[in-house]
Amino acid sequence: MPDAAPEPVVLYVCTTCRAEGDGDGPRAGARLLAAIRAELETGSASALRVEPVECLSVCKRPCTVAVASPGRWTYVYGDLNPGHSARTILDGVGLYAETPDGIVPWRARPEAFRKGVVARIPPRGDGSAGR
């Protein structure tokens, strides 16, 4: 029996993040989402699903994304630049996808992920954790 396809990695992008100087146009989070989608059109990321979300509640550290996959740690990253972070985010997500548990060694992470980590959330367990 062939190996099962890896679980998809989900990149949640906060579309309501507002950066200093945002005017009447699209907010910084929406611009970040557009930049990520444009970057994906130039490459391949078959196991990546990008989902916009209305708020990740990290308003003091815009722009914010979260990276999650079943059985892996979830990470939340903030302080991302909507105009320059798309490739960095996708590179970091690629490293994440290569791990069995979602833990990318700190030194191997893109600098924006090392400086911008907001939270690390453990994978949902089978109820045996802490026994």
JSON list of C-alpha atoms in Angstrom, two decimals:
[
{"chain": "A", "resi": 1, "resn": "MET", "atom": "CA", "xyz": [0.00, 0.00, 0.00]},
{"chain": "A", "resi": 2, "resn": "PRO", "atom": "CA", "xyz": [1.50, 3.41, -0.95]},
{"chain": "A", "resi": 3, "resn": "ASP", "atom": "CA", "xyz": [2.27, 5.97, 1.71]},
{"chain": "A", "resi": 4, "resn": "ALA", "atom": "CA", "xyz": [-0.63, 8.29, 2.42]},
{"chain": "A", "resi": 5, "resn": "ALA", "atom": "CA", "xyz": [-0.29, 11.83, 1.17]},
{"chain": "A", "resi": 6, "resn": "PRO", "atom": "CA", "xyz": [0.92, 14.21, 3.87]},
{"chain": "A", "resi": 7, "resn": "GLU", "atom": "CA", "xyz": [-1.71, 16.22, 5.66]},
{"chain": "A", "resi": 8, "resn": "PRO", "atom": "CA", "xyz": [-2.03, 19.65, 4.08]},
{"chain": "A", "resi": 9, "resn": "VAL", "atom": "CA", "xyz": [-0.45, 22.60, 5.79]},
{"chain": "A", "resi": 10, "resn": "VAL", "atom": "CA", "xyz": [-2.83, 25.49, 6.34]},
{"chain": "A", "resi": 11, "resn": "LEU", "atom": "CA", "xyz": [-1.60, 29.06, 6.31]},
{"chain": "A", "resi": 12, "resn": "TYR", "atom": "CA", "xyz": [-4.13, 31.35, 7.97]},
{"chain": "A", "resi": 13, "resn": "VAL", "atom": "CA", "xyz": [-3.70, 35.00, 7.02]},
{"chain": "A", "resi": 14, "resn": "CYS", "atom": "CA", "xyz": [-5.37, 37.69, 9.10]},
{"chain": "A", "resi": 15, "resn": "THR", "atom": "CA", "xyz": [-7.06, 39.96, 6.60]},
{"chain": "A", "resi": 16, "resn": "THR", "atom": "CA", "xyz": [-8.16, 42.54, 9.15]},
{"chain": "A", "resi": 17, "resn": "CYS", "atom": "CA", "xyz": [-4.65, 43.42, 10.32]},
{"chain": "A", "resi": 18, "resn": "ARG", "atom": "CA", "xyz": [-4.16, 47.14, 10.02]},
{"chain": "A", "resi": 19, "resn": "ALA", "atom": "CA", "xyz": [-0.70, 48.64, 9.72]},
{"chain": "A", "resi": 20, "resn": "GLU", "atom": "CA", "xyz": [0.24, 52.17, 10.64]},
{"chain": "A", "resi": 21, "resn": "GLY", "atom": "CA", "xyz": [-0.65, 54.40, 7.72]},
{"chain": "A", "resi": 22, "resn": "ASP", "atom": "CA", "xyz": [-3.42, 52.20, 6.33]},
{"chain": "A", "resi": 23, "resn": "GLY", "atom": "CA", "xyz": [-5.96, 54.51, 4.75]},
{"chain": "A", "resi": 24, "resn": "ASP", "atom": "CA", "xyz": [-9.18, 53.82, 2.91]},
{"chain": "A", "resi": 25, "resn": "GLY", "atom": "CA", "xyz": [-7.67, 51.09, 0.68]},
{"chain": "A", "resi": 26, "resn": "PRO", "atom": "CA", "xyz": [-7.19, 47.44, 1.53]},
{"chain": "A", "resi": 27, "resn": "ARG", "atom": "CA", "xyz": [-5.77, 46.80, 4.97]},
{"chain": "A", "resi": 28, "resn": "ALA", "atom": "CA", "xyz": [-2.24, 45.47, 5.37]},
{"chain": "A", "resi": 29, "resn": "GLY", "atom": "CA", "xyz": [-3.51, 41.95, 6.12]},
{"chain": "A", "resi": 30, "resn": "ALA", "atom": "CA", "xyz": [-5.52, 41.85, 2.90]},
{"chain": "A", "resi": 31, "resn": "ARG", "atom": "CA", "xyz": [-2.48, 43.10, 0.99]},
{"chain": "A", "resi": 32, "resn": "LEU", "atom": "CA", "xyz": [-0.37, 40.36, 2.58]},
{"chain": "A", "resi": 33, "resn": "LEU", "atom": "CA", "xyz": [-2.91, 37.73, 1.52]},
{"chain": "A", "resi": 34, "resn": "ALA", "atom": "CA", "xyz": [-2.86, 39.07, -2.05]},
{"chain": "A", "resi": 35, "resn": "ALA", "atom": "CA", "xyz": [0.95, 39.00, -2.10]},
{"chain": "A", "resi": 36, "resn": "ILE", "atom": "CA", "xyz": [1.04, 35.41, -0.84]},
{"chain": "A", "resi": 37, "resn": "ARG", "atom": "CA", "xyz": [-1.49, 34.31, -3.46]},
{"chain": "A", "resi": 38, "resn": "ALA", "atom": "CA", "xyz": [0.49, 36.07, -6.20]},
{"chain": "A", "resi": 39, "resn": "GLU", "atom": "CA", "xyz": [3.69, 34.38, -5.03]},
{"chain": "A", "resi": 40, "resn": "LEU", "atom": "CA", "xyz": [1.97, 30.99, -5.06]},
{"chain": "A", "resi": 41, "resn": "GLU", "atom": "CA", "xyz": [1.01, 31.51, -8.70]},
{"chain": "A", "resi": 42, "resn": "THR", "atom": "CA", "xyz": [4.70, 31.57, -9.61]},
{"chain": "A", "resi": 43, "resn": "GLY", "atom": "CA", "xyz": [5.60, 28.34, -7.82]},
{"chain": "A", "resi": 44, "resn": "SER", "atom": "CA", "xyz": [4.16, 25.12, -6.53]},
{"chain": "A", "resi": 45, "resn": "ALA", "atom": "CA", "xyz": [2.87, 24.34, -3.08]},
{"chain": "A", "resi": 46, "resn": "SER", "atom": "CA", "xyz": [0.44, 21.49, -3.62]},
{"chain": "A", "resi": 47, "resn": "ALA", "atom": "CA", "xyz": [0.16, 20.59, 0.05]},
{"chain": "A", "resi": 48, "resn": "LEU", "atom": "CA", "xyz": [-0.48, 24.18, 1.14]},
{"chain": "A", "resi": 49, "resn": "ARG", "atom": "CA", "xyz": [-3.92, 25.64, 1.70]},
{"chain": "A", "resi": 50, "resn": "VAL", "atom": "CA", "xyz": [-4.14, 29.41, 2.26]},
{"chain": "A", "resi": 51, "resn": "GLU", "atom": "CA", "xyz": [-7.16, 30.59, 4.21]},
{"chain": "A", "resi": 52, "resn": "PRO", "atom": "CA", "xyz": [-8.07, 34.18, 5.00]},
{"chain": "A", "resi": 53, "resn": "VAL", "atom": "CA", "xyz": [-9.38, 34.78, 8.51]},
{"chain": "A", "resi": 54, "resn": "GLU", "atom": "CA", "xyz": [-11.01, 37.89, 9.88]},
{"chain": "A", "resi": 55, "resn": "CYS", "atom": "CA", "xyz": [-8.93, 38.17, 13.02]},
{"chain": "A", "resi": 56, "resn": "LEU", "atom": "CA", "xyz": [-6.16, 36.29, 14.79]},
{"chain": "A", "resi": 57, "resn": "SER", "atom": "CA", "xyz": [-6.34, 38.70, 17.79]},
{"chain": "A", "resi": 58, "resn": "VAL", "atom": "CA", "xyz": [-2.73, 39.82, 17.52]},
{"chain": "A", "resi": 59, "resn": "CYS", "atom": "CA", "xyz": [-3.60, 43.40, 16.68]},
{"chain": "A", "resi": 60, "resn": "LYS", "atom": "CA", "xyz": [-0.51, 44.87, 18.32]},
{"chain": "A", "resi": 61, "resn": "ARG", "atom": "CA", "xyz": [1.77, 42.86, 15.96]},
{"chain": "A", "resi": 62, "resn": "PRO", "atom": "CA", "xyz": [0.34, 43.18, 12.44]},
{"chain": "A", "resi": 63, "resn": "CYS", "atom": "CA", "xyz": [0.54, 41.54, 9.97]},
{"chain": "A", "resi": 64, "resn": "THR", "atom": "CA", "xyz": [-0.14, 38.10, 11.42]},
{"chain": "A", "resi": 65, "resn": "VAL", "atom": "CA", "xyz": [-0.30, 34.56, 10.07]},
{"chain": "A", "resi": 66, "resn": "ALA", "atom": "CA", "xyz": [-0.73, 31.13, 11.63]},
{"chain": "A", "resi": 67, "resn": "VAL", "atom": "CA", "xyz": [0.65, 27.86, 10.31]},
{"chain": "A", "resi": 68, "resn": "ALA", "atom": "CA", "xyz": [-1.09, 24.60, 11.23]},
{"chain": "A", "resi": 69, "resn": "SER", "atom": "CA", "xyz": [-1.39, 20.97, 10.20]},
{"chain": "A", "resi": 70, "resn": "PRO", "atom": "CA", "xyz": [-2.91, 17.92, 11.91]},
{"chain": "A", "resi": 71, "resn": "GLY", "atom": "CA", "xyz": [-0.45, 16.27, 14.28]},
{"chain": "A", "resi": 72, "resn": "ARG", "atom": "CA", "xyz": [1.96, 19.22, 14.18]},
{"chain": "A", "resi": 73, "resn": "TRP", "atom": "CA", "xyz": [2.55, 22.21, 16.41]},
{"chain": "A", "resi": 74, "resn": "THR", "atom": "CA", "xyz": [0.76, 25.38, 15.32]},
{"chain": "A", "resi": 75, "resn": "TYR", "atom": "CA", "xyz": [2.73, 28.61, 15.11]},
{"chain": "A", "resi": 76, "resn": "VAL", "atom": "CA", "xyz": [1.49, 32.20, 15.07]},
{"chain": "A", "resi": 77, "resn": "TYR", "atom": "CA", "xyz": [3.80, 34.85, 13.59]},
{"chain": "A", "resi": 78, "resn": "GLY", "atom": "CA", "xyz": [3.40, 38.61, 13.66]},
{"chain": "A", "resi": 79, "resn": "ASP", "atom": "CA", "xyz": [5.23, 41.76, 12.61]},
{"chain": "A", "resi": 80, "resn": "LEU", "atom": "CA", "xyz": [5.23, 40.68, 8.96]},
{"chain": "A", "resi": 81, "resn": "ASN", "atom": "CA", "xyz": [5.58, 43.23, 6.18]},
{"chain": "A", "resi": 82, "resn": "PRO", "atom": "CA", "xyz": [2.68, 43.00, 3.72]},
{"chain": "A", "resi": 83, "resn": "GLY", "atom": "CA", "xyz": [4.82, 44.16, 0.81]},
{"chain": "A", "resi": 84, "resn": "HIS", "atom": "CA", "xyz": [7.94, 42.09, 1.39]},
{"chain": "A", "resi": 85, "resn": "SER", "atom": "CA", "xyz": [7.11, 39.00, 3.47]},
{"chain": "A", "resi": 86, "resn": "ALA", "atom": "CA", "xyz": [5.24, 36.69, 1.09]},
{"chain": "A", "resi": 87, "resn": "ARG", "atom": "CA", "xyz": [8.28, 34.73, -0.14]},
{"chain": "A", "resi": 88, "resn": "THR", "atom": "CA", "xyz": [9.73, 34.55, 3.38]},
{"chain": "A", "resi": 89, "resn": "ILE", "atom": "CA", "xyz": [6.44, 33.23, 4.75]},
{"chain": "A", "resi": 90, "resn": "LEU", "atom": "CA", "xyz": [6.19, 30.59, 2.03]},
{"chain": "A", "resi": 91, "resn": "ASP", "atom": "CA", "xyz": [9.81, 29.55, 2.59]},
{"chain": "A", "resi": 92, "resn": "GLY", "atom": "CA", "xyz": [9.12, 29.16, 6.32]},
{"chain": "A", "resi": 93, "resn": "VAL", "atom": "CA", "xyz": [5.94, 27.22, 5.68]},
{"chain": "A", "resi": 94, "resn": "GLY", "atom": "CA", "xyz": [7.88, 24.95, 3.34]},
{"chain": "A", "resi": 95, "resn": "LEU", "atom": "CA", "xyz": [10.34, 24.15, 6.11]},
{"chain": "A", "resi": 96, "resn": "TYR", "atom": "CA", "xyz": [7.43, 23.50, 8.47]},
{"chain": "A", "resi": 97, "resn": "ALA", "atom": "CA", "xyz": [5.82, 21.12, 5.96]},
{"chain": "A", "resi": 98, "resn": "GLU", "atom": "CA", "xyz": [9.03, 19.05, 5.79]},
{"chain": "A", "resi": 99, "resn": "THR", "atom": "CA", "xyz": [8.89, 18.24, 9.51]},
{"chain": "A", "resi": 100, "resn": "PRO", "atom": "CA", "xyz": [6.86, 15.45, 11.11]},
{"chain": "A", "resi": 101, "resn": "ASP", "atom": "CA", "xyz": [5.90, 17.60, 14.11]},
{"chain": "A", "resi": 102, "resn": "GLY", "atom": "CA", "xyz": [6.01, 21.18, 12.80]},
{"chain": "A", "resi": 103, "resn": "ILE", "atom": "CA", "xyz": [9.10, 22.10, 14.80]},
{"chain": "A", "resi": 104, "resn": "VAL", "atom": "CA", "xyz": [11.67, 23.79, 12.59]},
{"chain": "A", "resi": 105, "resn": "PRO", "atom": "CA", "xyz": [14.98, 24.35, 14.41]},
{"chain": "A", "resi": 106, "resn": "TRP", "atom": "CA", "xyz": [15.15, 27.97, 15.51]},
{"chain": "A", "resi": 107, "resn": "ARG", "atom": "CA", "xyz": [18.31, 28.75, 13.52]},
{"chain": "A", "resi": 108, "resn": "ALA", "atom": "CA", "xyz": [16.82, 27.23, 10.35]},
{"chain": "A", "resi": 109, "resn": "ARG", "atom": "CA", "xyz": [13.75, 29.48, 10.45]},
{"chain": "A", "resi": 110, "resn": "PRO", "atom": "CA", "xyz": [13.61, 32.63, 8.35]},
{"chain": "A", "resi": 111, "resn": "GLU", "atom": "CA", "xyz": [14.61, 35.65, 10.42]},
{"chain": "A", "resi": 112, "resn": "ALA", "atom": "CA", "xyz": [11.07, 37.05, 10.26]},
{"chain": "A", "resi": 113, "resn": "PHE", "atom": "CA", "xyz": [9.82, 33.83, 11.90]},
{"chain": "A", "resi": 114, "resn": "ARG", "atom": "CA", "xyz": [12.54, 33.88, 14.58]},
{"chain": "A", "resi": 115, "resn": "LYS", "atom": "CA", "xyz": [11.73, 37.49, 15.52]},
{"chain": "A", "resi": 116, "resn": "GLY", "atom": "CA", "xyz": [8.00, 37.37, 14.89]},
{"chain": "A", "resi": 117, "resn": "VAL", "atom": "CA", "xyz": [6.88, 34.25, 16.73]},
{"chain": "A", "resi": 118, "resn": "VAL", "atom": "CA", "xyz": [3.85, 35.10, 18.86]},
{"chain": "A", "resi": 119, "resn": "ALA", "atom": "CA", "xyz": [2.75, 31.65, 19.99]},
{"chain": "A", "resi": 120, "resn": "ARG", "atom": "CA", "xyz": [3.43, 27.94, 19.64]},
{"chain": "A", "resi": 121, "resn": "ILE", "atom": "CA", "xyz": [0.44, 25.71, 20.26]},
{"chain": "A", "resi": 122, "resn": "PRO", "atom": "CA", "xyz": [0.81, 21.96, 20.79]},
{"chain": "A", "resi": 123, "resn": "PRO", "atom": "CA", "xyz": [-0.86, 19.51, 18.45]},
{"chain": "A", "resi": 124, "resn": "ARG", "atom": "CA", "xyz": [-4.18, 18.18, 19.52]},
{"chain": "A", "resi": 125, "resn": "GLY", "atom": "CA", "xyz": [-3.40, 14.98, 21.36]},
{"chain": "A", "resi": 126, "resn": "ASP", "atom": "CA", "xyz": [-5.17, 11.70, 21.76]},
{"chain": "A", "resi": 127, "resn": "GLY", "atom": "CA", "xyz": [-5.85, 12.41, 25.40]},
{"chain": "A", "resi": 128, "resn": "SER", "atom": "CA", "xyz": [-2.72, 10.65, 26.65]},
{"chain": "A", "resi": 129, "resn": "ALA", "atom": "CA", "xyz": [-0.62, 13.78, 27.16]},
{"chain": "A", "resi": 130, "resn": "GLY", "atom": "CA", "xyz": [0.59, 14.22, 30.71]},
{"chain": "A", "resi": 131, "resn": "ARG", "atom": "CA", "xyz": [-0.07, 10.64, 31.76]}
]
